[in-house]
Amino acid sequence: PISEEYRTLRTNLLFSSNGSVTKGVYIISSPGPSEGKSVTTANLAVTMAVAGWRVLLIDADLRRPKLHDVFELDNSVGLSTLLAVDPGESFEGTGRASVQQTLNECIRLTEIPNLSVITSGYIPLNPTEVLGSVAMQRWFQELQTSGQFDIVLFDTPPVLVVAKNTSVPPTLLSPNGADEPLPDLLVCVVDATNLQLGLRMVLETRAMGLPMVMALNMSDAARRAGIAIDRALLSSELGMPVVETVGIH
C-alpha cells in the first residue's frame, strides 16, 4: 500500500539524518518537473503528522507551486509574503512580535491534525534570487530553531531546471557561514523513468555534504514501461537509502 511506502520513507528520513524524532528540517527536491515531488512531499507530511509530530510544510517552489491546490488552501499570502519582511532587526527585540504575527498570518491549518502549511504566496519575478536571499536564510534559521514545530519540510524547485547551477536555494543547502545551521537531510524524488537524471542530481548535490535519501517514484508511466530497479543494488552503489513510492506522477 502507498501509505506503507511513506511510513518507510519517513523512517528512513529520521534514521538517515540526526536520528532525532523531535526536530528536523528536510529539503525535498527532484531532478526536473513532473517527478511526483510535491505529492510525495504532501504524503510524507501527512504521514509524519499522523504519527504525532507537529509538521510545517512549506511550498518553496516559487516557479510551479502546487501545495495550495493539493490541500485546497488560500494562496493570497505565503512564503513570498514572509520573504518581503525585513530580515534585519525585526527578528530581535520589539520587532519579534510583528515577525511572529506575520508568520502566524501565513500559516494555514489543514484538516489533518498536527499538519500546517505555508503556501507559496504570490509568484515573484525572480524566484531564484528571492529563495537565495538573506531573508530566506533568516526565516530558515527562525523555523529551524522554533519550538512551534517538530518537523519542517521544504518543497523546493527541481534541482536541474536552471542550467549550470542547482536551483535549490543556496541558503538552504550551503549557508554563507560555517556556523550557519544546515538542513538535516535532502530527499531526492526521482521518477523511475528518469533514473539517469536522478543519478545526475545525486552527483551534483552530493558535494554539499548533506545526508540524502532517494525516493524512487514507480509512477504509472514507469510501470507501463515495465521498468524494474534493484533498489538494494542502487542503494549500495549510491551509498544512500533508496525508498520506493508507488503510483505517483
Tab-separated table of C-alpha atoms in Angstrom:
chain	number	residue	atom	x	y	z
A	1	PRO	CA	0.000	0.000	0.000
A	2	ILE	CA	1.084	3.546	-0.699
A	3	SER	CA	0.702	4.556	2.957
A	4	GLU	CA	3.166	1.838	3.963
A	5	GLU	CA	5.694	3.155	1.439
A	6	TYR	CA	5.502	6.598	3.019
A	7	ARG	CA	5.902	5.199	6.509
A	8	THR	CA	9.063	3.506	5.240
A	9	LEU	CA	10.246	6.784	3.723
A	10	ARG	CA	9.513	8.580	6.996
A	11	THR	CA	11.569	6.041	8.938
A	12	ASN	CA	14.483	6.321	6.501
A	13	LEU	CA	14.461	10.101	6.797
A	14	LEU	CA	14.635	10.031	10.565
A	15	PHE	CA	17.398	7.430	10.695
A	16	SER	CA	19.386	8.999	7.851
A	17	SER	CA	19.572	12.429	9.456
A	18	ASN	CA	20.392	13.022	13.102
A	19	GLY	CA	18.272	10.159	14.373
A	20	SER	CA	16.087	12.615	16.248
A	21	VAL	CA	12.327	12.250	16.191
A	22	THR	CA	11.780	15.573	17.928
A	23	LYS	CA	13.200	18.108	15.485
A	24	GLY	CA	14.213	18.010	11.843
A	25	VAL	CA	14.324	20.171	8.724
A	26	TYR	CA	14.125	18.354	5.387
A	27	ILE	CA	14.555	19.630	1.849
A	28	ILE	CA	12.604	17.773	-0.845
A	29	SER	CA	13.566	18.263	-4.483
A	30	SER	CA	13.735	16.397	-7.792
A	31	PRO	CA	15.835	16.471	-10.953
A	32	GLY	CA	13.053	18.014	-13.074
A	33	PRO	CA	9.335	18.743	-13.166
A	34	SER	CA	6.606	16.083	-13.075
A	35	GLU	CA	8.618	13.628	-10.966
A	36	GLY	CA	5.956	13.438	-8.235
A	37	LYS	CA	7.876	15.730	-5.865
A	38	SER	CA	5.049	17.819	-4.432
A	39	VAL	CA	2.640	14.908	-3.988
A	40	THR	CA	5.407	12.882	-2.354
A	41	THR	CA	6.139	15.793	-0.016
A	42	ALA	CA	2.469	16.193	0.861
A	43	ASN	CA	2.023	12.479	1.601
A	44	LEU	CA	5.195	12.430	3.673
A	45	ALA	CA	3.954	15.421	5.673
A	46	VAL	CA	0.623	13.710	6.335
A	47	THR	CA	2.370	10.503	7.418
A	48	MET	CA	4.554	12.404	9.881
A	49	ALA	CA	1.619	14.414	11.256
A	50	VAL	CA	-0.479	11.285	11.760
A	51	ALA	CA	2.441	9.816	13.731
A	52	GLY	CA	2.044	12.688	16.198
A	53	TRP	CA	4.730	15.174	15.170
A	54	ARG	CA	3.893	18.831	14.680
A	55	VAL	CA	4.660	19.325	10.998
A	56	LEU	CA	5.073	22.515	8.991
A	57	LEU	CA	5.054	22.022	5.212
A	58	ILE	CA	6.416	24.948	3.159
A	59	ASP	CA	5.906	25.384	-0.581
A	60	ALA	CA	9.253	26.864	-1.639
A	61	ASP	CA	8.749	26.032	-5.308
A	62	LEU	CA	8.097	29.595	-6.403
A	63	ARG	CA	8.079	28.609	-10.077
A	64	ARG	CA	5.347	25.970	-10.062
A	65	PRO	CA	3.743	25.902	-6.607
A	66	LYS	CA	1.234	23.097	-6.067
A	67	LEU	CA	0.649	22.581	-2.369
A	68	HIS	CA	-2.191	25.112	-2.140
A	69	ASP	CA	-4.031	23.022	-4.739
A	70	VAL	CA	-3.184	19.723	-3.036
A	71	PHE	CA	-4.630	20.899	0.279
A	72	GLU	CA	-7.217	23.311	-1.232
A	73	LEU	CA	-5.832	26.316	0.655
A	74	ASP	CA	-5.962	30.061	0.045
A	75	ASN	CA	-2.701	31.259	-1.530
A	76	SER	CA	-3.085	35.027	-1.152
A	77	VAL	CA	-0.245	35.075	1.404
A	78	GLY	CA	2.577	32.627	1.927
A	79	LEU	CA	6.335	32.203	1.724
A	80	SER	CA	6.800	35.165	-0.611
A	81	THR	CA	4.952	37.277	1.984
A	82	LEU	CA	7.422	36.208	4.666
A	83	LEU	CA	10.381	36.949	2.410
A	84	ALA	CA	9.157	40.520	1.980
A	85	VAL	CA	9.704	41.121	5.720
A	86	ASP	CA	12.908	42.960	6.628
A	87	PRO	CA	15.204	40.197	7.910
A	88	GLY	CA	17.340	42.560	9.988
A	89	GLU	CA	16.485	43.997	13.357
A	90	SER	CA	12.858	42.827	13.085
A	91	PHE	CA	13.959	39.374	14.254
A	92	GLU	CA	15.130	40.758	17.565
A	93	GLY	CA	13.787	42.882	20.381
A	94	THR	CA	10.487	44.688	19.901
A	95	GLY	CA	10.226	43.612	16.270
A	96	ARG	CA	9.853	39.935	17.157
A	97	ALA	CA	6.147	40.269	17.934
A	98	SER	CA	5.413	41.590	14.436
A	99	VAL	CA	7.554	38.829	12.888
A	100	GLN	CA	5.587	36.185	14.784
A	101	GLN	CA	2.338	37.843	13.735
A	102	THR	CA	3.396	37.749	10.073
A	103	LEU	CA	4.365	34.089	10.409
A	104	ASN	CA	1.041	33.231	12.034
A	105	GLU	CA	-0.841	35.007	9.231
A	106	CYS	CA	0.959	32.865	6.638
A	107	ILE	CA	0.457	29.518	8.376
A	108	ARG	CA	-2.577	27.617	7.127
A	109	LEU	CA	-4.133	24.865	9.215
A	110	THR	CA	-5.260	21.727	7.405
A	111	GLU	CA	-7.865	19.083	8.118
A	112	ILE	CA	-5.021	16.805	9.218
A	113	PRO	CA	-4.254	17.201	12.947
A	114	ASN	CA	-0.686	18.452	13.591
A	115	LEU	CA	-0.178	19.495	9.936
A	116	SER	CA	0.222	23.164	8.990
A	117	VAL	CA	1.160	24.579	5.589
A	118	ILE	CA	2.786	27.766	4.348
A	119	THR	CA	1.817	28.051	0.693
A	120	SER	CA	3.964	29.855	-1.864
A	121	GLY	CA	2.058	33.132	-1.873
A	122	TYR	CA	2.397	35.283	-4.971
A	123	ILE	CA	4.985	34.161	-7.530
A	124	PRO	CA	7.864	36.694	-7.729
A	125	LEU	CA	9.523	37.694	-10.985
A	126	ASN	CA	12.911	36.467	-9.725
A	127	PRO	CA	12.223	33.275	-7.723
A	128	THR	CA	15.836	32.059	-7.638
A	129	GLU	CA	17.105	35.342	-6.193
A	130	VAL	CA	14.239	35.520	-3.709
A	131	LEU	CA	14.870	31.993	-2.441
A	132	GLY	CA	18.594	32.695	-2.194
A	133	SER	CA	18.108	35.923	-0.252
A	134	VAL	CA	19.239	36.868	3.232
A	135	ALA	CA	15.576	36.938	4.217
A	136	MET	CA	15.237	33.255	3.265
A	137	GLN	CA	18.286	32.424	5.338
A	138	ARG	CA	16.897	34.212	8.379
A	139	TRP	CA	13.476	32.611	8.062
A	140	PHE	CA	15.098	29.201	7.653
A	141	GLN	CA	17.032	29.732	10.874
A	142	GLU	CA	13.917	31.020	12.615
A	143	LEU	CA	11.899	27.940	11.674
A	144	GLN	CA	14.718	25.513	12.378
A	145	THR	CA	15.107	26.740	15.956
A	146	SER	CA	11.421	27.392	16.640
A	147	GLY	CA	9.713	25.303	19.283
A	148	GLN	CA	6.432	25.628	17.407
A	149	PHE	CA	7.059	22.639	15.112
A	150	ASP	CA	8.895	19.317	15.308
A	151	ILE	CA	9.334	18.717	11.583
A	152	VAL	CA	9.729	21.324	8.815
A	153	LEU	CA	9.522	20.170	5.179
A	154	PHE	CA	10.555	22.441	2.306
A	155	ASP	CA	9.143	21.549	-1.124
A	156	THR	CA	11.778	23.213	-3.321
A	157	PRO	CA	12.216	23.717	-7.098
A	158	PRO	CA	13.687	20.927	-9.248
A	159	VAL	CA	17.479	20.906	-8.996
A	160	LEU	CA	18.274	20.601	-12.714
A	161	VAL	CA	15.784	23.161	-14.022
A	162	VAL	CA	18.276	26.021	-14.070
A	163	ALA	CA	21.259	25.421	-16.359
A	164	LYS	CA	24.776	25.498	-14.913
A	165	ASN	CA	23.602	25.590	-11.311
A	166	THR	CA	21.312	23.917	-8.864
A	167	SER	CA	18.084	25.785	-8.233
A	168	VAL	CA	17.617	24.559	-4.678
A	169	PRO	CA	18.030	27.749	-2.620
A	170	PRO	CA	21.729	28.109	-1.711
A	171	THR	CA	20.886	29.461	1.744
A	172	LEU	CA	19.047	26.206	2.481
A	173	LEU	CA	21.806	23.837	1.376
A	174	SER	CA	25.003	25.818	1.856
A	175	PRO	CA	24.640	28.885	4.096
A	176	ASN	CA	27.264	31.600	3.918
A	177	GLY	CA	28.874	30.954	7.295
A	178	ALA	CA	30.362	27.730	8.611
A	179	ASP	CA	28.347	28.101	11.807
A	180	GLU	CA	25.050	28.537	9.977
A	181	PRO	CA	22.575	25.673	10.503
A	182	LEU	CA	22.050	23.215	7.655
A	183	PRO	CA	19.028	21.069	6.809
A	184	ASP	CA	19.077	17.605	8.332
A	185	LEU	CA	18.570	15.843	5.027
A	186	LEU	CA	17.894	16.210	1.285
A	187	VAL	CA	15.226	13.964	-0.248
A	188	CYS	CA	15.651	13.343	-3.988
A	189	VAL	CA	12.311	12.410	-5.564
A	190	VAL	CA	13.064	10.641	-8.850
A	191	ASP	CA	10.595	9.166	-11.322
A	192	ALA	CA	11.843	5.719	-12.306
A	193	THR	CA	11.561	6.711	-15.971
A	194	ASN	CA	14.176	9.430	-15.347
A	195	LEU	CA	16.706	7.497	-13.277
A	196	GLN	CA	19.693	8.874	-15.212
A	197	LEU	CA	18.617	12.412	-14.337
A	198	GLY	CA	18.224	11.286	-10.739
A	199	LEU	CA	21.784	9.988	-10.691
A	200	ARG	CA	22.994	13.294	-12.115
A	201	MET	CA	21.116	15.132	-9.368
A	202	VAL	CA	22.781	12.995	-6.708
A	203	LEU	CA	26.227	13.700	-8.170
A	204	GLU	CA	25.629	17.453	-8.381
A	205	THR	CA	24.245	17.820	-4.862
A	206	ARG	CA	26.497	15.357	-3.017
A	207	ALA	CA	29.286	17.931	-2.753
A	208	MET	CA	27.044	19.981	-0.458
A	209	GLY	CA	27.701	17.436	2.261
A	210	LEU	CA	24.099	16.686	3.246
A	211	PRO	CA	22.765	13.231	4.042
A	212	MET	CA	20.455	12.143	1.219
A	213	VAL	CA	17.628	9.706	0.605
A	214	MET	CA	16.269	8.844	-2.846
A	215	ALA	CA	12.501	8.431	-3.116
A	216	LEU	CA	12.101	6.373	-6.278
A	217	ASN	CA	8.685	7.021	-7.782
A	218	MET	CA	7.360	3.934	-9.557
A	219	SER	CA	4.817	6.001	-11.450
A	220	ASP	CA	2.126	4.709	-13.780
A	221	ALA	CA	4.415	5.517	-16.701
A	222	ALA	CA	7.264	3.509	-15.144
A	223	ARG	CA	5.032	0.508	-14.529
A	224	ARG	CA	3.558	0.645	-18.024
A	225	ALA	CA	7.101	0.640	-19.394
A	226	GLY	CA	7.889	-2.445	-17.310
A	227	ILE	CA	10.751	-0.704	-15.506
A	228	ALA	CA	12.225	-2.755	-12.666
A	229	ILE	CA	15.025	-1.384	-10.484
A	230	ASP	CA	17.036	-3.290	-7.908
A	231	ARG	CA	16.744	-0.813	-5.050
A	232	ALA	CA	19.179	-2.690	-2.806
A	233	LEU	CA	21.860	-2.623	-5.511
A	234	LEU	CA	21.166	1.037	-6.332
A	235	SER	CA	21.325	1.945	-2.641
A	236	SER	CA	24.654	0.159	-2.292
A	237	GLU	CA	26.125	1.877	-5.349
A	238	LEU	CA	24.940	5.334	-4.267
A	239	GLY	CA	25.728	4.899	-0.594
A	240	MET	CA	22.320	6.195	0.415
A	241	PRO	CA	18.878	4.745	1.191
A	242	VAL	CA	16.567	4.248	-1.809
A	243	VAL	CA	12.869	4.004	-0.915
A	244	GLU	CA	10.156	3.206	-3.435
A	245	THR	CA	6.975	5.257	-3.650
A	246	VAL	CA	4.174	3.856	-5.752
A	247	GLY	CA	1.796	5.181	-8.375
A	248	ILE	CA	2.514	8.907	-8.143
A	249	HIS	CA	3.371	11.085	-11.114
